[in-house]
Amino acid sequence: MPQIKHIALLGATGSIGDSTLKVIRQHPDKFRIAGVAIGSKIDLLLPILKEFDIPFAVVFDPKAAEALSKQWSGKVLAGMDGLMELVADPSVDYVLNGLVGSIGCRPTLEAIRLGKTVGLANKESMVMAGDLINAALRRHPEAGLIPIDSEHSAIFQCLAGRPVHEVDFIQLTASGGPFRERPKNTFEAITKADALKHPTWVMGAKITIDSATLMNKGLEVIEAHQLFGIGFDQIKVVVHPSSIVHSLVQFRDGSLMAQLGCPDMCVPIQYALSWPERLQLETPRLDLATVGKLEFFPPDFEKFPCLRLAFEAGRRGGTAPAVLNAANEAVVDLFLNDRIPFHKIPALLENVLGRAAITELHSIEEAVAADAWARREVVESLAS
Ligand code: MG
């Protein structure tokens, strides 16, 4: 009998959730969905609940949760309490965290404290509270944390369990976003539609804007530091527009290991679910002769100050990454609501980071407080 994983899928109606469902459809004998969590899109959720015969749903928005409970007979909970109850439910042994934003942090930490395995697509968890999550992993060696972000899955695969002292540096690839070749002096004219056009990956709005500012790569640098225990001086970013090489590890013996593939999130999601096993997956195969050439460029820290800000916040440590992450969420939200232009994003973030009283991080409450402070500060800095 194959061992079945009972999964809590957080973010079931988002882009990661969608890819996860594609993977689970291919392996109904290996993976079962014990429960799902979503923000508010219950119309998208209902067919999923039916198709996968799911008994438990958390809808973050309480009104939408109430609406769902009138249309569906399964267990429905709302809010952060609902998320925590789903993660803790005895029917769940694996938490796939595809939530967007800092809201995903507590469920990650809770799952690890309960000795469960987390497949982590919510990079904000490690950015906001990586120190706390790593401490919890040391206390609960039976728990697991497997990266899903394509770059971090690539590094995880290239490292293949080797200790970090064998590593010279890791290299995160970045598509460069839609403005890689656009002159900086035209950034003032960037529209929302321009910024929402990602060259290679199809993703949610928030992460697509983060890819355009390169903040996504910045957050991934901090995430990589926390996931692999590698210092910021040993983390490099290289621009690789076709997103075929997903990231690389330079070992001390001169070997440079890379993981390649067509950009499809089903690959890292399935690997996080099946690790250390590799299962069959119906997904496009890469034909190198058709690809022809692979291009790489150094990142432009001048044109994309968000990448520099993330390195700075990461090196400062403590609550600085939580502040940067929350300020970024608030600023991107303002941009998506047409309240600020694209080119103002980095300056607003630098401003908030500069005013923050950074402290060491001892508890999730401190991370949440730093997060809330940064969001308020963004609103106030805009009013002044
Ligand atoms: Mg990524």
CSV table of C-alpha atoms and ligand atoms in Angstrom, one decimal:
chain,number,residue,atom,x,y,z
A,1,MET,CA,0.0,0.0,0.0
A,2,PRO,CA,1.5,3.4,-0.9
A,3,GLN,CA,1.4,5.9,1.9
A,4,ILE,CA,-1.1,8.6,1.2
A,5,LYS,CA,-0.4,12.2,2.2
A,6,HIS,CA,-3.3,14.1,3.6
A,7,ILE,CA,-2.9,17.7,2.5
A,8,ALA,CA,-4.2,21.0,3.8
A,9,LEU,CA,-4.0,23.2,0.7
A,10,LEU,CA,-3.8,26.8,1.7
A,11,GLY,CA,-4.5,29.2,-1.1
A,12,ALA,CA,-6.6,26.6,-3.1
A,13,THR,CA,-8.1,29.1,-5.6
A,14,GLY,CA,-4.8,30.9,-6.3
A,15,SER,CA,-2.1,30.2,-8.9
A,16,ILE,CA,-0.2,27.8,-6.7
A,17,GLY,CA,-3.5,26.1,-5.6
A,18,ASP,CA,-4.4,25.6,-9.2
A,19,SER,CA,-1.1,23.9,-10.1
A,20,THR,CA,-1.3,21.8,-6.9
A,21,LEU,CA,-4.7,20.5,-8.0
A,22,LYS,CA,-3.2,19.6,-11.4
A,23,VAL,CA,-0.6,17.5,-9.6
A,24,ILE,CA,-3.0,15.9,-7.3
A,25,ARG,CA,-5.3,14.9,-10.2
A,26,GLN,CA,-2.3,13.0,-11.7
A,27,HIS,CA,-1.7,11.1,-8.4
A,28,PRO,CA,-5.0,10.4,-6.6
A,29,ASP,CA,-3.5,7.2,-5.1
A,30,LYS,CA,-0.8,9.3,-3.4
A,31,PHE,CA,-2.3,12.6,-2.3
A,32,ARG,CA,-5.6,13.5,-0.8
A,33,ILE,CA,-6.9,16.9,0.2
A,34,ALA,CA,-8.0,16.9,3.8
A,35,GLY,CA,-8.9,20.6,3.8
A,36,VAL,CA,-8.5,23.8,1.9
A,37,ALA,CA,-8.2,27.5,2.8
A,38,ILE,CA,-8.9,30.5,0.5
A,39,GLY,CA,-9.4,34.2,0.8
A,40,SER,CA,-12.9,34.8,-0.4
A,41,LYS,CA,-13.6,33.4,-3.9
A,42,ILE,CA,-16.1,30.8,-2.9
A,43,ASP,CA,-17.5,30.5,-6.5
A,44,LEU,CA,-14.1,29.2,-7.6
A,45,LEU,CA,-13.9,26.9,-4.5
A,46,LEU,CA,-17.2,25.1,-4.8
A,47,PRO,CA,-16.3,23.0,-7.8
A,48,ILE,CA,-13.0,22.1,-6.2
A,49,LEU,CA,-14.7,20.9,-3.0
A,50,LYS,CA,-16.9,18.7,-5.1
A,51,GLU,CA,-14.3,17.3,-7.4
A,52,PHE,CA,-11.9,16.4,-4.6
A,53,ASP,CA,-14.6,15.4,-2.1
A,54,ILE,CA,-13.0,17.8,0.5
A,55,PRO,CA,-14.6,17.8,4.0
A,56,PHE,CA,-13.1,21.0,5.5
A,57,ALA,CA,-12.8,24.6,4.1
A,58,VAL,CA,-11.5,27.8,5.7
A,59,VAL,CA,-12.6,31.0,4.1
A,60,PHE,CA,-10.6,33.9,5.4
A,61,ASP,CA,-13.3,36.5,4.8
A,62,PRO,CA,-16.0,35.9,7.4
A,63,LYS,CA,-18.9,37.0,5.1
A,64,ALA,CA,-17.8,34.7,2.3
A,65,ALA,CA,-17.4,31.9,4.8
A,66,GLU,CA,-21.0,32.4,5.9
A,67,ALA,CA,-22.1,32.4,2.3
A,68,LEU,CA,-20.3,29.1,1.7
A,69,SER,CA,-21.8,27.4,4.7
A,70,LYS,CA,-25.2,28.1,3.3
A,71,GLN,CA,-24.3,26.5,0.0
A,72,TRP,CA,-22.2,23.5,1.2
A,73,SER,CA,-22.6,21.0,3.9
A,74,GLY,CA,-18.9,20.5,4.9
A,75,LYS,CA,-17.1,22.1,7.8
A,76,VAL,CA,-16.5,25.8,7.2
A,77,LEU,CA,-14.4,28.1,9.4
A,78,ALA,CA,-13.2,31.7,8.9
A,79,GLY,CA,-10.3,33.9,9.6
A,80,MET,CA,-6.8,33.2,11.1
A,81,ASP,CA,-8.4,31.0,13.8
A,82,GLY,CA,-9.9,28.9,11.1
A,83,LEU,CA,-6.5,28.6,9.3
A,84,MET,CA,-4.8,27.6,12.5
A,85,GLU,CA,-7.5,25.0,13.2
A,86,LEU,CA,-7.2,23.5,9.7
A,87,VAL,CA,-3.4,23.2,10.1
A,88,ALA,CA,-3.8,21.6,13.5
A,89,ASP,CA,-6.5,19.2,12.4
A,90,PRO,CA,-5.5,15.5,13.1
A,91,SER,CA,-6.6,14.6,9.6
A,92,VAL,CA,-3.8,16.8,8.1
A,93,ASP,CA,-0.2,15.6,7.9
A,94,TYR,CA,1.1,17.9,5.2
A,95,VAL,CA,0.5,21.6,4.8
A,96,LEU,CA,0.9,23.1,1.3
A,97,ASN,CA,1.1,26.8,2.0
A,98,GLY,CA,0.3,28.8,-1.2
A,99,LEU,CA,-1.1,31.8,0.6
A,100,VAL,CA,-0.1,35.2,-0.6
A,101,GLY,CA,1.5,37.6,1.9
A,102,SER,CA,2.3,37.7,5.6
A,103,ILE,CA,-1.0,36.1,6.4
A,104,GLY,CA,0.8,32.8,5.6
A,105,CYS,CA,3.4,33.1,8.3
A,106,ARG,CA,1.5,31.8,11.4
A,107,PRO,CA,0.1,28.7,9.7
A,108,THR,CA,3.7,27.7,8.6
A,109,LEU,CA,5.0,28.1,12.1
A,110,GLU,CA,2.1,26.3,13.7
A,111,ALA,CA,2.4,23.3,11.3
A,112,ILE,CA,6.1,23.0,12.2
A,113,ARG,CA,5.4,23.2,15.9
A,114,LEU,CA,2.9,20.4,15.5
A,115,GLY,CA,5.6,18.2,13.7
A,116,LYS,CA,4.0,18.3,10.3
A,117,THR,CA,5.6,18.8,6.9
A,118,VAL,CA,5.2,22.1,5.1
A,119,GLY,CA,5.5,22.6,1.4
A,120,LEU,CA,6.3,26.3,1.3
A,121,ALA,CA,5.3,28.5,-1.5
A,122,ASN,CA,4.5,31.4,0.8
A,123,LYS,CA,7.9,33.1,0.8
A,124,GLU,CA,6.7,35.7,3.3
A,125,SER,CA,6.8,33.1,6.0
A,126,MET,CA,10.6,32.8,5.9
A,127,VAL,CA,11.1,36.5,5.2
A,128,MET,CA,9.0,37.6,8.1
A,129,ALA,CA,9.9,35.0,10.7
A,130,GLY,CA,12.6,32.7,9.3
A,131,ASP,CA,14.5,32.9,12.6
A,132,LEU,CA,11.5,31.6,14.5
A,133,ILE,CA,10.6,28.9,11.9
A,134,ASN,CA,14.2,27.7,12.0
A,135,ALA,CA,14.2,27.6,15.8
A,136,ALA,CA,10.9,25.6,15.7
A,137,LEU,CA,12.5,23.2,13.1
A,138,ARG,CA,15.4,22.5,15.5
A,139,ARG,CA,12.9,21.8,18.3
A,140,HIS,CA,10.8,19.6,16.1
A,141,PRO,CA,13.1,17.4,14.0
A,142,GLU,CA,10.1,15.3,12.9
A,143,ALA,CA,8.7,18.3,11.1
A,144,GLY,CA,9.8,19.2,7.6
A,145,LEU,CA,10.0,22.3,5.4
A,146,ILE,CA,10.4,21.8,1.6
A,147,PRO,CA,10.6,24.9,-0.7
A,148,ILE,CA,8.2,25.3,-3.6
A,149,ASP,CA,9.4,28.6,-5.0
A,150,SER,CA,11.0,27.5,-8.3
A,151,GLU,CA,14.4,29.0,-7.4
A,152,HIS,CA,14.5,27.5,-4.0
A,153,SER,CA,13.3,24.1,-5.2
A,154,ALA,CA,16.1,24.3,-7.7
A,155,ILE,CA,18.7,25.1,-5.0
A,156,PHE,CA,17.2,22.3,-2.8
A,157,GLN,CA,17.6,19.9,-5.6
A,158,CYS,CA,21.1,21.0,-6.5
A,159,LEU,CA,22.3,20.9,-2.8
A,160,ALA,CA,20.8,17.4,-2.5
A,161,GLY,CA,21.5,17.4,1.2
A,162,ARG,CA,25.2,18.5,1.0
A,163,PRO,CA,26.3,20.7,3.9
A,164,VAL,CA,26.6,24.4,3.3
A,165,HIS,CA,30.4,24.4,4.0
A,166,GLU,CA,30.8,22.7,0.6
A,167,VAL,CA,29.1,25.6,-1.1
A,168,ASP,CA,30.9,28.7,-2.4
A,169,PHE,CA,27.7,30.5,-3.3
A,170,ILE,CA,24.2,30.0,-4.5
A,171,GLN,CA,22.9,31.9,-7.5
A,172,LEU,CA,19.2,32.8,-7.9
A,173,THR,CA,18.0,33.4,-11.4
A,174,ALA,CA,15.7,36.3,-12.1
A,175,SER,CA,13.7,36.8,-15.3
A,176,GLY,CA,14.4,40.5,-14.9
A,177,GLY,CA,10.6,41.3,-15.2
A,178,PRO,CA,8.9,43.3,-18.0
A,179,PHE,CA,11.2,46.4,-17.5
A,180,ARG,CA,14.6,44.7,-17.9
A,181,GLU,CA,15.4,46.6,-21.1
A,182,ARG,CA,13.3,49.7,-20.5
A,183,PRO,CA,15.4,52.9,-19.8
A,184,LYS,CA,15.1,54.1,-16.2
A,185,ASN,CA,14.2,57.6,-17.4
A,186,THR,CA,10.9,56.3,-18.8
A,187,PHE,CA,9.8,54.5,-15.6
A,188,GLU,CA,7.5,57.4,-14.7
A,189,ALA,CA,5.3,56.5,-17.6
A,190,ILE,CA,4.8,52.8,-16.5
A,191,THR,CA,1.2,51.8,-16.3
A,192,LYS,CA,-0.5,49.1,-14.2
A,193,ALA,CA,-1.1,47.0,-17.4
A,194,ASP,CA,2.6,47.3,-18.3
A,195,ALA,CA,3.7,46.1,-14.8
A,196,LEU,CA,1.2,43.2,-14.8
A,197,LYS,CA,2.7,41.7,-18.0
A,198,HIS,CA,5.2,39.1,-16.8
A,199,PRO,CA,7.5,37.8,-19.6
A,200,THR,CA,7.6,34.1,-18.5
A,201,TRP,CA,5.5,33.2,-15.5
A,202,VAL,CA,1.7,33.5,-15.1
A,203,MET,CA,1.1,34.4,-11.4
A,204,GLY,CA,-1.1,36.4,-9.1
A,205,ALA,CA,-1.1,40.3,-9.3
A,206,LYS,CA,1.0,40.9,-6.1
A,207,ILE,CA,3.9,38.7,-7.1
A,208,THR,CA,3.8,39.9,-10.7
A,209,ILE,CA,4.3,43.5,-9.5
A,210,ASP,CA,7.1,42.3,-7.2
A,211,SER,CA,8.7,40.7,-10.2
A,212,ALA,CA,8.6,44.0,-12.1
A,213,THR,CA,10.3,45.9,-9.2
A,214,LEU,CA,12.7,42.9,-8.6
A,215,MET,CA,11.4,42.9,-5.0
A,216,ASN,CA,10.3,39.3,-5.6
A,217,LYS,CA,13.9,38.4,-6.1
A,218,GLY,CA,14.9,40.4,-3.1
A,219,LEU,CA,12.4,38.6,-0.9
A,220,GLU,CA,13.7,35.3,-2.4
A,221,VAL,CA,17.3,36.3,-1.4
A,222,ILE,CA,16.1,36.6,2.2
A,223,GLU,CA,14.1,33.4,1.9
A,224,ALA,CA,17.2,31.5,0.5
A,225,HIS,CA,19.3,32.8,3.4
A,226,GLN,CA,16.8,31.4,5.9
A,227,LEU,CA,16.0,28.1,4.1
A,228,PHE,CA,19.5,27.0,3.5
A,229,GLY,CA,21.5,28.8,6.2
A,230,ILE,CA,23.7,30.6,3.7
A,231,GLY,CA,25.1,34.1,4.3
A,232,PHE,CA,24.1,37.1,2.2
A,233,ASP,CA,27.6,37.4,0.8
A,234,GLN,CA,27.2,33.9,-0.6
A,235,ILE,CA,23.9,34.7,-2.4
A,236,LYS,CA,24.1,36.1,-5.9
A,237,VAL,CA,21.4,37.1,-8.4
A,238,VAL,CA,21.8,36.6,-12.1
A,239,VAL,CA,19.3,37.8,-14.7
A,240,HIS,CA,18.1,35.0,-17.0
A,241,PRO,CA,15.2,36.2,-19.1
A,242,SER,CA,13.9,32.9,-20.3
A,243,SER,CA,13.5,31.4,-16.8
A,244,ILE,CA,14.8,28.0,-17.9
A,245,VAL,CA,17.6,27.7,-15.5
A,246,HIS,CA,15.7,27.9,-12.2
A,247,SER,CA,18.8,28.5,-10.0
A,248,LEU,CA,22.3,27.2,-9.4
A,249,VAL,CA,24.7,26.1,-6.6
A,250,GLN,CA,28.4,26.7,-7.0
A,251,PHE,CA,30.3,24.1,-4.9
A,252,ARG,CA,33.8,24.6,-3.6
A,253,ASP,CA,35.3,22.0,-6.0
A,254,GLY,CA,34.4,24.2,-9.0
A,255,SER,CA,31.2,22.3,-9.9
A,256,LEU,CA,28.3,24.5,-10.8
A,257,MET,CA,25.0,22.6,-10.4
A,258,ALA,CA,21.8,23.9,-12.0
A,259,GLN,CA,18.2,22.7,-12.3
A,260,LEU,CA,16.5,23.4,-15.6
A,261,GLY,CA,13.0,22.9,-17.0
A,262,CYS,CA,10.1,24.6,-18.7
A,263,PRO,CA,8.6,27.2,-16.4
A,264,ASP,CA,5.8,25.2,-14.8
A,265,MET,CA,5.1,25.4,-11.1
A,266,CYS,CA,3.7,21.8,-11.1
A,267,VAL,CA,7.3,20.6,-11.1
A,268,PRO,CA,8.4,22.1,-7.8
A,269,ILE,CA,5.0,21.5,-6.3
A,270,GLN,CA,5.1,17.8,-7.1
A,271,TYR,CA,8.7,17.5,-5.9
A,272,ALA,CA,7.8,19.1,-2.6
A,273,LEU,CA,4.9,16.6,-2.2
A,274,SER,CA,6.8,13.5,-3.3
A,275,TRP,CA,10.4,14.2,-2.1
A,276,PRO,CA,12.7,12.4,-2.0
A,277,GLU,CA,10.9,10.3,-4.6
A,278,ARG,CA,10.4,11.6,-8.2
A,279,LEU,CA,7.0,10.7,-9.7
A,280,GLN,CA,5.9,10.8,-13.2
A,281,LEU,CA,4.5,14.2,-14.2
A,282,GLU,CA,2.7,15.2,-17.4
A,283,THR,CA,4.3,18.5,-18.1
A,284,PRO,CA,6.2,20.0,-21.1
A,285,ARG,CA,9.7,18.7,-21.6
A,286,LEU,CA,12.6,21.0,-22.4
A,287,ASP,CA,14.3,20.5,-25.7
A,288,LEU,CA,17.7,22.2,-25.5
A,289,ALA,CA,18.3,22.1,-29.2
A,290,THR,CA,15.1,24.1,-29.7
A,291,VAL,CA,16.0,26.5,-26.9
A,292,GLY,CA,19.4,27.1,-28.7
A,293,LYS,CA,21.0,29.5,-26.2
A,294,LEU,CA,20.7,30.6,-22.6
A,295,GLU,CA,21.4,34.2,-21.7
A,296,PHE,CA,22.6,35.6,-18.4
A,297,PHE,CA,23.1,39.2,-17.3
A,298,PRO,CA,24.2,40.9,-14.0
A,299,PRO,CA,21.3,42.5,-12.1
A,300,ASP,CA,20.9,46.3,-12.3
A,301,PHE,CA,20.7,47.5,-8.7
A,302,GLU,CA,20.5,51.2,-9.8
A,303,LYS,CA,17.4,50.6,-11.9
A,304,PHE,CA,15.8,48.3,-9.4
A,305,PRO,CA,16.6,49.6,-5.9
A,306,CYS,CA,14.2,47.1,-4.3
A,307,LEU,CA,16.8,44.3,-4.8
A,308,ARG,CA,19.3,46.4,-2.9
A,309,LEU,CA,16.8,47.2,-0.2
A,310,ALA,CA,16.1,43.5,0.4
A,311,PHE,CA,19.8,42.7,0.7
A,312,GLU,CA,20.1,45.5,3.2
A,313,ALA,CA,17.1,44.4,5.3
A,314,GLY,CA,18.3,40.8,5.2
A,315,ARG,CA,21.7,41.8,6.5
A,316,ARG,CA,20.2,43.9,9.2
A,317,GLY,CA,18.1,40.9,10.3
A,318,GLY,CA,15.7,41.0,13.3
A,319,THR,CA,12.5,42.7,12.4
A,320,ALA,CA,13.9,44.5,9.3
A,321,PRO,CA,12.7,41.9,6.7
A,322,ALA,CA,9.2,41.8,8.3
A,323,VAL,CA,9.1,45.6,8.0
A,324,LEU,CA,10.2,45.6,4.4
A,325,ASN,CA,7.9,42.8,3.4
A,326,ALA,CA,4.8,44.4,5.0
A,327,ALA,CA,5.6,47.9,3.7
A,328,ASN,CA,6.0,46.3,0.3
A,329,GLU,CA,2.6,44.6,0.5
A,330,ALA,CA,1.0,47.9,1.5
A,331,VAL,CA,2.8,49.8,-1.3
A,332,VAL,CA,2.0,47.3,-4.0
A,333,ASP,CA,-1.6,47.4,-2.9
A,334,LEU,CA,-1.6,51.2,-3.3
A,335,PHE,CA,-0.1,50.8,-6.7
A,336,LEU,CA,-2.7,48.2,-7.8
A,337,ASN,CA,-5.4,50.6,-6.6
A,338,ASP,CA,-3.9,53.4,-8.7
A,339,ARG,CA,-2.9,55.5,-5.6
A,340,ILE,CA,0.8,55.7,-6.5
A,341,PRO,CA,2.8,55.4,-9.6
A,342,PHE,CA,5.2,52.5,-10.2
A,343,HIS,CA,8.4,54.5,-10.0
A,344,LYS,CA,7.6,55.7,-6.4
A,345,ILE,CA,7.6,52.2,-5.0
A,346,PRO,CA,11.3,51.9,-4.0
A,347,ALA,CA,11.5,55.4,-2.4
A,348,LEU,CA,8.4,54.8,-0.3
A,349,LEU,CA,9.9,51.5,0.9
A,350,GLU,CA,13.3,53.0,1.6
A,351,ASN,CA,11.6,55.7,3.6
A,352,VAL,CA,9.7,53.3,5.8
A,353,LEU,CA,12.7,51.1,6.3
A,354,GLY,CA,14.8,54.1,7.3
A,355,ARG,CA,12.3,55.1,10.0
A,356,ALA,CA,11.8,51.7,11.5
A,357,ALA,CA,13.2,50.9,15.0
A,358,ILE,CA,14.6,47.4,14.1
A,359,THR,CA,14.8,45.0,17.0
A,360,GLU,CA,15.8,41.3,17.4
A,361,LEU,CA,13.0,38.9,16.7
A,362,HIS,CA,12.0,36.7,19.6
A,363,SER,CA,8.3,35.9,18.9
A,364,ILE,CA,5.7,35.8,16.2
A,365,GLU,CA,3.9,38.6,18.0
A,366,GLU,CA,7.0,40.9,17.5
A,367,ALA,CA,7.0,40.0,13.8
A,368,VAL,CA,3.3,40.7,13.5
A,369,ALA,CA,3.7,44.1,15.4
A,370,ALA,CA,6.6,45.1,13.0
A,371,ASP,CA,4.4,44.1,10.1
A,372,ALA,CA,1.4,46.2,11.4
A,373,TRP,CA,3.7,49.2,12.1
A,374,ALA,CA,5.1,49.2,8.6
A,375,ARG,CA,1.6,49.1,7.0
A,376,ARG,CA,0.5,52.1,9.1
A,377,GLU,CA,3.7,53.9,8.3
A,378,VAL,CA,3.1,53.5,4.5
A,379,VAL,CA,-0.4,55.0,4.9
A,380,GLU,CA,0.9,57.9,7.0
A,381,SER,CA,3.9,58.6,4.8
A,382,LEU,CA,1.5,59.0,1.9
A,383,ALA,CA,-0.8,61.3,3.8
A,384,SER,CA,2.1,63.6,4.9
B,1,MG,MG,10.3,32.5,-7.6
